[in-house]
Short mmCIF file of N, CA and C in Angstrom, two decimals:
data_model
loop_
_atom_site.label_atom_id
_atom_site.label_comp_id
_atom_site.label_asym_id
_atom_site.label_seq_id
_atom_site.Cartn_x
_atom_site.Cartn_y
_atom_site.Cartn_z
N ALA A 7 5.31 3.75 -7.69
CA ALA A 7 4.19 3.18 -8.41
C ALA A 7 4.26 3.50 -9.90
N LYS A 8 4.77 4.70 -10.22
CA LYS A 8 4.74 5.10 -11.62
C LYS A 8 5.60 4.21 -12.51
N ASP A 9 6.63 3.57 -11.95
CA ASP A 9 7.49 2.70 -12.76
C ASP A 9 6.85 1.35 -13.05
N ALA A 10 5.88 0.94 -12.26
CA ALA A 10 5.27 -0.37 -12.44
C ALA A 10 3.85 -0.31 -12.99
N MET A 11 3.23 0.86 -12.92
CA MET A 11 1.80 0.95 -13.25
C MET A 11 1.54 0.83 -14.75
N THR A 12 0.33 0.43 -15.06
CA THR A 12 -0.19 0.48 -16.42
C THR A 12 -0.83 1.85 -16.56
N ALA A 13 -0.33 2.65 -17.50
CA ALA A 13 -0.80 4.02 -17.63
C ALA A 13 -2.05 4.14 -18.51
N ARG A 14 -2.21 3.22 -19.44
CA ARG A 14 -3.41 3.26 -20.30
C ARG A 14 -4.49 2.42 -19.63
N VAL A 15 -5.31 3.09 -18.85
CA VAL A 15 -6.29 2.39 -18.01
C VAL A 15 -7.67 2.44 -18.63
N VAL A 16 -8.31 1.29 -18.67
CA VAL A 16 -9.70 1.21 -19.11
C VAL A 16 -10.56 1.54 -17.89
N THR A 17 -11.49 2.47 -18.05
CA THR A 17 -12.35 2.89 -16.95
C THR A 17 -13.82 2.87 -17.38
N VAL A 18 -14.69 2.96 -16.41
CA VAL A 18 -16.12 3.11 -16.66
C VAL A 18 -16.66 4.20 -15.76
N SER A 19 -17.85 4.65 -16.10
CA SER A 19 -18.57 5.65 -15.31
C SER A 19 -19.53 4.93 -14.38
N PRO A 20 -19.88 5.55 -13.25
CA PRO A 20 -20.87 4.95 -12.35
C PRO A 20 -22.22 4.75 -13.04
N ASP A 21 -22.47 5.50 -14.11
CA ASP A 21 -23.76 5.41 -14.81
C ASP A 21 -23.80 4.36 -15.91
N HIS A 22 -22.65 3.76 -16.23
CA HIS A 22 -22.65 2.70 -17.24
C HIS A 22 -23.49 1.52 -16.75
N SER A 23 -24.07 0.79 -17.68
CA SER A 23 -24.82 -0.40 -17.30
C SER A 23 -23.85 -1.52 -16.92
N VAL A 24 -24.33 -2.42 -16.09
CA VAL A 24 -23.52 -3.57 -15.69
C VAL A 24 -23.21 -4.42 -16.92
N ARG A 25 -24.17 -4.58 -17.80
CA ARG A 25 -23.97 -5.38 -19.02
C ARG A 25 -22.84 -4.78 -19.87
N HIS A 26 -22.87 -3.46 -20.07
CA HIS A 26 -21.84 -2.76 -20.85
C HIS A 26 -20.47 -2.95 -20.20
N THR A 27 -20.42 -2.85 -18.90
CA THR A 27 -19.17 -3.00 -18.16
C THR A 27 -18.61 -4.40 -18.30
N ALA A 28 -19.47 -5.40 -18.22
CA ALA A 28 -19.03 -6.79 -18.40
C ALA A 28 -18.43 -6.97 -19.80
N ARG A 29 -19.06 -6.38 -20.80
CA ARG A 29 -18.56 -6.48 -22.18
C ARG A 29 -17.18 -5.84 -22.29
N ILE A 30 -16.99 -4.67 -21.69
CA ILE A 30 -15.68 -4.00 -21.72
C ILE A 30 -14.62 -4.89 -21.08
N MET A 31 -14.95 -5.47 -19.92
CA MET A 31 -13.97 -6.31 -19.23
C MET A 31 -13.61 -7.53 -20.07
N LEU A 32 -14.60 -8.15 -20.70
CA LEU A 32 -14.33 -9.30 -21.56
C LEU A 32 -13.51 -8.90 -22.78
N ASP A 33 -13.88 -7.81 -23.42
CA ASP A 33 -13.16 -7.36 -24.62
C ASP A 33 -11.70 -7.03 -24.33
N HIS A 34 -11.43 -6.47 -23.16
CA HIS A 34 -10.07 -6.07 -22.81
C HIS A 34 -9.33 -7.13 -21.99
N ARG A 35 -10.03 -8.22 -21.70
CA ARG A 35 -9.45 -9.33 -20.92
C ARG A 35 -8.87 -8.84 -19.59
N ILE A 36 -9.70 -8.08 -18.88
CA ILE A 36 -9.31 -7.59 -17.56
C ILE A 36 -10.32 -8.07 -16.53
N SER A 37 -9.87 -8.18 -15.29
CA SER A 37 -10.75 -8.70 -14.24
C SER A 37 -11.33 -7.61 -13.36
N GLY A 38 -10.96 -6.36 -13.63
CA GLY A 38 -11.50 -5.25 -12.86
C GLY A 38 -10.98 -3.94 -13.40
N MET A 39 -11.67 -2.85 -13.01
CA MET A 39 -11.24 -1.54 -13.48
C MET A 39 -11.79 -0.43 -12.60
N PRO A 40 -11.11 0.71 -12.62
CA PRO A 40 -11.59 1.84 -11.83
C PRO A 40 -12.88 2.43 -12.41
N VAL A 41 -13.66 2.99 -11.51
CA VAL A 41 -14.87 3.72 -11.89
C VAL A 41 -14.54 5.19 -11.63
N VAL A 42 -14.68 6.02 -12.66
CA VAL A 42 -14.31 7.43 -12.53
C VAL A 42 -15.48 8.34 -12.86
N ASP A 43 -15.50 9.51 -12.23
CA ASP A 43 -16.53 10.50 -12.53
C ASP A 43 -16.10 11.32 -13.74
N ASP A 44 -16.91 12.28 -14.12
CA ASP A 44 -16.62 13.09 -15.30
C ASP A 44 -15.32 13.87 -15.19
N GLY A 45 -14.85 14.11 -13.96
CA GLY A 45 -13.61 14.84 -13.75
C GLY A 45 -12.38 13.95 -13.68
N GLY A 46 -12.55 12.65 -13.91
CA GLY A 46 -11.43 11.72 -13.87
C GLY A 46 -11.04 11.29 -12.47
N ARG A 47 -11.89 11.56 -11.49
CA ARG A 47 -11.61 11.15 -10.11
C ARG A 47 -12.18 9.76 -9.86
N VAL A 48 -11.41 8.94 -9.16
CA VAL A 48 -11.83 7.58 -8.85
C VAL A 48 -12.94 7.62 -7.79
N VAL A 49 -14.08 7.03 -8.13
CA VAL A 49 -15.20 6.98 -7.19
C VAL A 49 -15.53 5.54 -6.79
N GLY A 50 -14.82 4.60 -7.41
CA GLY A 50 -15.06 3.19 -7.08
C GLY A 50 -14.18 2.30 -7.91
N ILE A 51 -14.37 1.01 -7.71
CA ILE A 51 -13.68 0.00 -8.51
C ILE A 51 -14.66 -1.14 -8.70
N VAL A 52 -14.64 -1.75 -9.86
CA VAL A 52 -15.54 -2.86 -10.15
C VAL A 52 -14.70 -4.05 -10.60
N SER A 53 -15.04 -5.24 -10.10
CA SER A 53 -14.25 -6.43 -10.40
C SER A 53 -15.15 -7.62 -10.66
N GLU A 54 -14.52 -8.71 -11.11
CA GLU A 54 -15.28 -9.95 -11.32
C GLU A 54 -16.01 -10.37 -10.06
N GLY A 55 -15.39 -10.16 -8.91
CA GLY A 55 -16.03 -10.52 -7.65
C GLY A 55 -17.33 -9.77 -7.43
N ASP A 56 -17.38 -8.52 -7.86
CA ASP A 56 -18.61 -7.74 -7.75
C ASP A 56 -19.71 -8.34 -8.62
N PHE A 57 -19.33 -8.84 -9.80
CA PHE A 57 -20.30 -9.47 -10.69
C PHE A 57 -20.82 -10.77 -10.08
N LEU A 58 -19.94 -11.52 -9.44
CA LEU A 58 -20.37 -12.77 -8.79
C LEU A 58 -21.35 -12.47 -7.68
N ARG A 59 -21.08 -11.45 -6.88
CA ARG A 59 -22.02 -11.08 -5.81
C ARG A 59 -23.35 -10.63 -6.40
N ARG A 60 -23.32 -9.93 -7.52
CA ARG A 60 -24.55 -9.48 -8.18
C ARG A 60 -25.36 -10.69 -8.63
N SER A 61 -24.71 -11.69 -9.21
CA SER A 61 -25.46 -12.85 -9.69
C SER A 61 -26.08 -13.61 -8.53
N GLU A 62 -25.40 -13.64 -7.39
CA GLU A 62 -25.98 -14.28 -6.20
C GLU A 62 -27.21 -13.52 -5.74
N LEU A 63 -27.15 -12.19 -5.75
CA LEU A 63 -28.30 -11.38 -5.36
C LEU A 63 -29.46 -11.58 -6.33
N GLY A 64 -29.15 -11.67 -7.62
CA GLY A 64 -30.18 -11.89 -8.62
C GLY A 64 -30.85 -13.23 -8.45
N ALA A 65 -30.07 -14.27 -8.14
CA ALA A 65 -30.64 -15.61 -7.94
C ALA A 65 -31.55 -15.62 -6.72
N THR A 66 -31.17 -14.90 -5.68
CA THR A 66 -32.01 -14.81 -4.48
C THR A 66 -33.34 -14.14 -4.80
N ALA A 67 -33.29 -13.06 -5.57
CA ALA A 67 -34.53 -12.35 -5.93
C ALA A 67 -35.44 -13.25 -6.76
N LEU A 68 -34.85 -14.01 -7.67
CA LEU A 68 -35.67 -14.90 -8.51
C LEU A 68 -36.28 -16.02 -7.69
N SER A 69 -35.49 -16.62 -6.82
CA SER A 69 -36.00 -17.76 -6.05
C SER A 69 -37.10 -17.34 -5.09
N SER A 70 -37.10 -16.09 -4.67
CA SER A 70 -38.15 -15.64 -3.77
C SER A 70 -39.34 -15.05 -4.54
N GLY A 71 -39.26 -15.10 -5.88
CA GLY A 71 -40.38 -14.66 -6.70
C GLY A 71 -40.57 -13.16 -6.77
N GLU A 72 -39.55 -12.39 -6.50
CA GLU A 72 -39.68 -10.93 -6.53
C GLU A 72 -39.43 -10.40 -7.94
N ALA A 73 -40.50 -10.13 -8.65
CA ALA A 73 -40.37 -9.62 -10.02
C ALA A 73 -39.60 -8.30 -10.04
N ARG A 74 -39.83 -7.47 -9.04
CA ARG A 74 -39.14 -6.18 -8.98
C ARG A 74 -37.62 -6.40 -8.88
N GLY A 75 -37.22 -7.38 -8.09
CA GLY A 75 -35.80 -7.68 -7.96
C GLY A 75 -35.19 -8.15 -9.27
N TYR A 76 -35.96 -8.93 -10.02
CA TYR A 76 -35.48 -9.41 -11.32
C TYR A 76 -35.28 -8.24 -12.28
N VAL A 77 -36.27 -7.37 -12.35
CA VAL A 77 -36.18 -6.21 -13.25
C VAL A 77 -35.01 -5.33 -12.84
N LYS A 78 -34.87 -5.05 -11.55
CA LYS A 78 -33.77 -4.21 -11.07
C LYS A 78 -32.43 -4.86 -11.40
N GLY A 79 -32.35 -6.18 -11.22
CA GLY A 79 -31.11 -6.89 -11.49
C GLY A 79 -30.66 -6.80 -12.93
N HIS A 80 -31.59 -6.58 -13.83
CA HIS A 80 -31.25 -6.48 -15.24
C HIS A 80 -31.07 -5.04 -15.71
N SER A 81 -31.21 -4.09 -14.82
CA SER A 81 -31.01 -2.69 -15.20
C SER A 81 -30.02 -2.01 -14.25
N TRP A 82 -29.22 -2.80 -13.56
CA TRP A 82 -28.26 -2.25 -12.62
C TRP A 82 -27.22 -1.41 -13.32
N LYS A 83 -26.78 -0.40 -12.61
CA LYS A 83 -25.69 0.46 -13.06
C LYS A 83 -24.44 0.09 -12.28
N VAL A 84 -23.30 0.52 -12.78
CA VAL A 84 -22.03 0.26 -12.11
C VAL A 84 -22.07 0.78 -10.67
N ALA A 85 -22.72 1.91 -10.45
CA ALA A 85 -22.81 2.48 -9.10
C ALA A 85 -23.47 1.52 -8.12
N ASP A 86 -24.36 0.64 -8.61
CA ASP A 86 -25.04 -0.33 -7.76
C ASP A 86 -24.13 -1.50 -7.39
N LEU A 87 -23.08 -1.69 -8.15
CA LEU A 87 -22.25 -2.89 -8.08
C LEU A 87 -20.86 -2.63 -7.50
N MET A 88 -20.32 -1.46 -7.78
CA MET A 88 -18.92 -1.16 -7.48
C MET A 88 -18.62 -1.11 -5.98
N THR A 89 -17.35 -1.27 -5.69
CA THR A 89 -16.84 -1.04 -4.34
C THR A 89 -16.45 0.43 -4.27
N SER A 90 -17.04 1.15 -3.33
CA SER A 90 -16.80 2.60 -3.23
C SER A 90 -15.59 2.95 -2.36
N ASP A 91 -15.25 2.07 -1.44
CA ASP A 91 -14.12 2.32 -0.54
C ASP A 91 -12.85 1.79 -1.21
N VAL A 92 -12.21 2.63 -2.01
CA VAL A 92 -11.10 2.20 -2.85
C VAL A 92 -9.76 2.51 -2.20
N VAL A 93 -8.88 1.52 -2.19
CA VAL A 93 -7.50 1.71 -1.74
C VAL A 93 -6.74 2.27 -2.93
N VAL A 94 -6.11 3.43 -2.75
CA VAL A 94 -5.37 4.08 -3.84
C VAL A 94 -3.93 4.36 -3.40
N ALA A 95 -3.10 4.66 -4.39
CA ALA A 95 -1.71 5.06 -4.14
C ALA A 95 -1.43 6.28 -5.01
N ASP A 96 -0.31 6.94 -4.72
CA ASP A 96 0.10 8.00 -5.63
C ASP A 96 1.33 7.52 -6.40
N GLU A 97 1.77 8.31 -7.34
CA GLU A 97 2.87 7.89 -8.22
C GLU A 97 4.17 7.59 -7.47
N GLU A 98 4.33 8.20 -6.31
CA GLU A 98 5.58 8.03 -5.55
C GLU A 98 5.52 6.87 -4.55
N THR A 99 4.38 6.22 -4.43
CA THR A 99 4.27 5.10 -3.49
C THR A 99 5.20 3.97 -3.94
N PRO A 100 6.07 3.50 -3.04
CA PRO A 100 6.99 2.41 -3.40
C PRO A 100 6.22 1.12 -3.73
N ILE A 101 6.78 0.36 -4.66
CA ILE A 101 6.17 -0.91 -5.07
C ILE A 101 5.98 -1.83 -3.87
N GLU A 102 6.94 -1.84 -2.96
CA GLU A 102 6.83 -2.70 -1.78
C GLU A 102 5.59 -2.35 -0.96
N ARG A 103 5.30 -1.07 -0.84
CA ARG A 103 4.12 -0.62 -0.10
C ARG A 103 2.84 -1.05 -0.81
N ILE A 104 2.84 -0.96 -2.13
CA ILE A 104 1.67 -1.38 -2.91
C ILE A 104 1.42 -2.87 -2.70
N ALA A 105 2.49 -3.67 -2.71
CA ALA A 105 2.34 -5.11 -2.48
C ALA A 105 1.73 -5.38 -1.11
N VAL A 106 2.18 -4.65 -0.10
CA VAL A 106 1.65 -4.80 1.26
C VAL A 106 0.17 -4.41 1.29
N LEU A 107 -0.19 -3.31 0.65
CA LEU A 107 -1.59 -2.88 0.61
C LEU A 107 -2.48 -3.93 -0.05
N MET A 108 -2.00 -4.51 -1.14
CA MET A 108 -2.78 -5.56 -1.82
C MET A 108 -3.00 -6.74 -0.89
N GLN A 109 -1.95 -7.14 -0.20
CA GLN A 109 -2.06 -8.28 0.71
C GLN A 109 -2.98 -7.96 1.89
N GLU A 110 -2.79 -6.80 2.50
CA GLU A 110 -3.60 -6.42 3.67
C GLU A 110 -5.09 -6.32 3.35
N HIS A 111 -5.41 -5.84 2.16
CA HIS A 111 -6.81 -5.60 1.80
C HIS A 111 -7.41 -6.69 0.93
N GLY A 112 -6.59 -7.69 0.56
CA GLY A 112 -7.09 -8.78 -0.28
C GLY A 112 -7.57 -8.31 -1.64
N ILE A 113 -6.80 -7.40 -2.25
CA ILE A 113 -7.20 -6.83 -3.55
C ILE A 113 -6.16 -7.14 -4.61
N LYS A 114 -6.56 -7.01 -5.87
CA LYS A 114 -5.70 -7.39 -6.99
C LYS A 114 -5.18 -6.21 -7.79
N ARG A 115 -5.71 -5.01 -7.52
CA ARG A 115 -5.27 -3.84 -8.27
C ARG A 115 -5.44 -2.59 -7.42
N ILE A 116 -4.57 -1.62 -7.65
CA ILE A 116 -4.64 -0.35 -6.92
C ILE A 116 -4.54 0.80 -7.91
N PRO A 117 -5.56 1.66 -7.95
CA PRO A 117 -5.47 2.85 -8.80
C PRO A 117 -4.36 3.78 -8.31
N VAL A 118 -3.67 4.40 -9.26
CA VAL A 118 -2.59 5.33 -8.95
C VAL A 118 -3.07 6.73 -9.34
N LEU A 119 -2.93 7.66 -8.39
CA LEU A 119 -3.42 9.02 -8.59
C LEU A 119 -2.28 10.03 -8.66
N ARG A 120 -2.54 11.09 -9.41
CA ARG A 120 -1.72 12.30 -9.37
C ARG A 120 -2.68 13.38 -8.90
N GLY A 121 -2.54 13.76 -7.63
CA GLY A 121 -3.55 14.63 -7.03
C GLY A 121 -4.85 13.84 -6.96
N PRO A 122 -5.95 14.42 -7.42
CA PRO A 122 -7.22 13.69 -7.37
C PRO A 122 -7.49 12.85 -8.63
N ARG A 123 -6.60 12.91 -9.64
CA ARG A 123 -6.85 12.29 -10.94
C ARG A 123 -6.17 10.93 -11.10
N LEU A 124 -6.87 10.03 -11.74
CA LEU A 124 -6.33 8.70 -12.06
C LEU A 124 -5.28 8.82 -13.16
N VAL A 125 -4.10 8.23 -12.92
CA VAL A 125 -3.05 8.23 -13.95
C VAL A 125 -2.58 6.82 -14.28
N GLY A 126 -3.04 5.82 -13.53
CA GLY A 126 -2.63 4.46 -13.81
C GLY A 126 -3.22 3.48 -12.81
N VAL A 127 -2.88 2.22 -13.01
CA VAL A 127 -3.29 1.15 -12.10
C VAL A 127 -2.11 0.21 -11.95
N VAL A 128 -1.87 -0.25 -10.73
CA VAL A 128 -0.89 -1.31 -10.50
C VAL A 128 -1.67 -2.57 -10.16
N SER A 129 -1.45 -3.61 -10.95
CA SER A 129 -2.09 -4.91 -10.71
C SER A 129 -1.05 -5.87 -10.16
N ARG A 130 -1.50 -7.03 -9.72
CA ARG A 130 -0.55 -8.04 -9.25
C ARG A 130 0.41 -8.43 -10.38
N ALA A 131 -0.10 -8.52 -11.61
CA ALA A 131 0.76 -8.85 -12.74
C ALA A 131 1.83 -7.78 -12.94
N ASP A 132 1.46 -6.51 -12.74
CA ASP A 132 2.44 -5.42 -12.85
C ASP A 132 3.55 -5.58 -11.81
N LEU A 133 3.17 -6.02 -10.60
CA LEU A 133 4.18 -6.23 -9.55
C LEU A 133 5.16 -7.32 -9.95
N LEU A 134 4.65 -8.37 -10.57
CA LEU A 134 5.52 -9.47 -10.99
C LEU A 134 6.50 -9.02 -12.07
N ARG A 135 6.07 -8.10 -12.91
CA ARG A 135 6.94 -7.59 -13.98
C ARG A 135 7.95 -6.57 -13.47
N ALA A 136 7.67 -5.95 -12.33
CA ALA A 136 8.51 -4.85 -11.83
C ALA A 136 9.87 -5.35 -11.34
#
């Protein structure tokens, strides 16, 4: 994994706002990124798909007239949106195995760890370049 991964990874905290996270993704032209705690440990991943699901939930709250749902939808944190069950690899995981994991889990990126710490991400684009 270490030969194919992107080592300079853009991350967010579970406490970041959803709006801030969307801005980071747009500014960096990325479709997803790891969510890390203060110790650099991966606690989730957030992607465009998570934002689409959020907008569907927000539309449902609005159509049913739930003011509380509308307010909550506009103050969501990354922790409310992210996928917590993250598929990860370590630096020694072969690229072929990473490709299989992506296919099996229907995912586009896999965080790469050294021990408990994030050191990179392998995306589908990284696999094509490898």
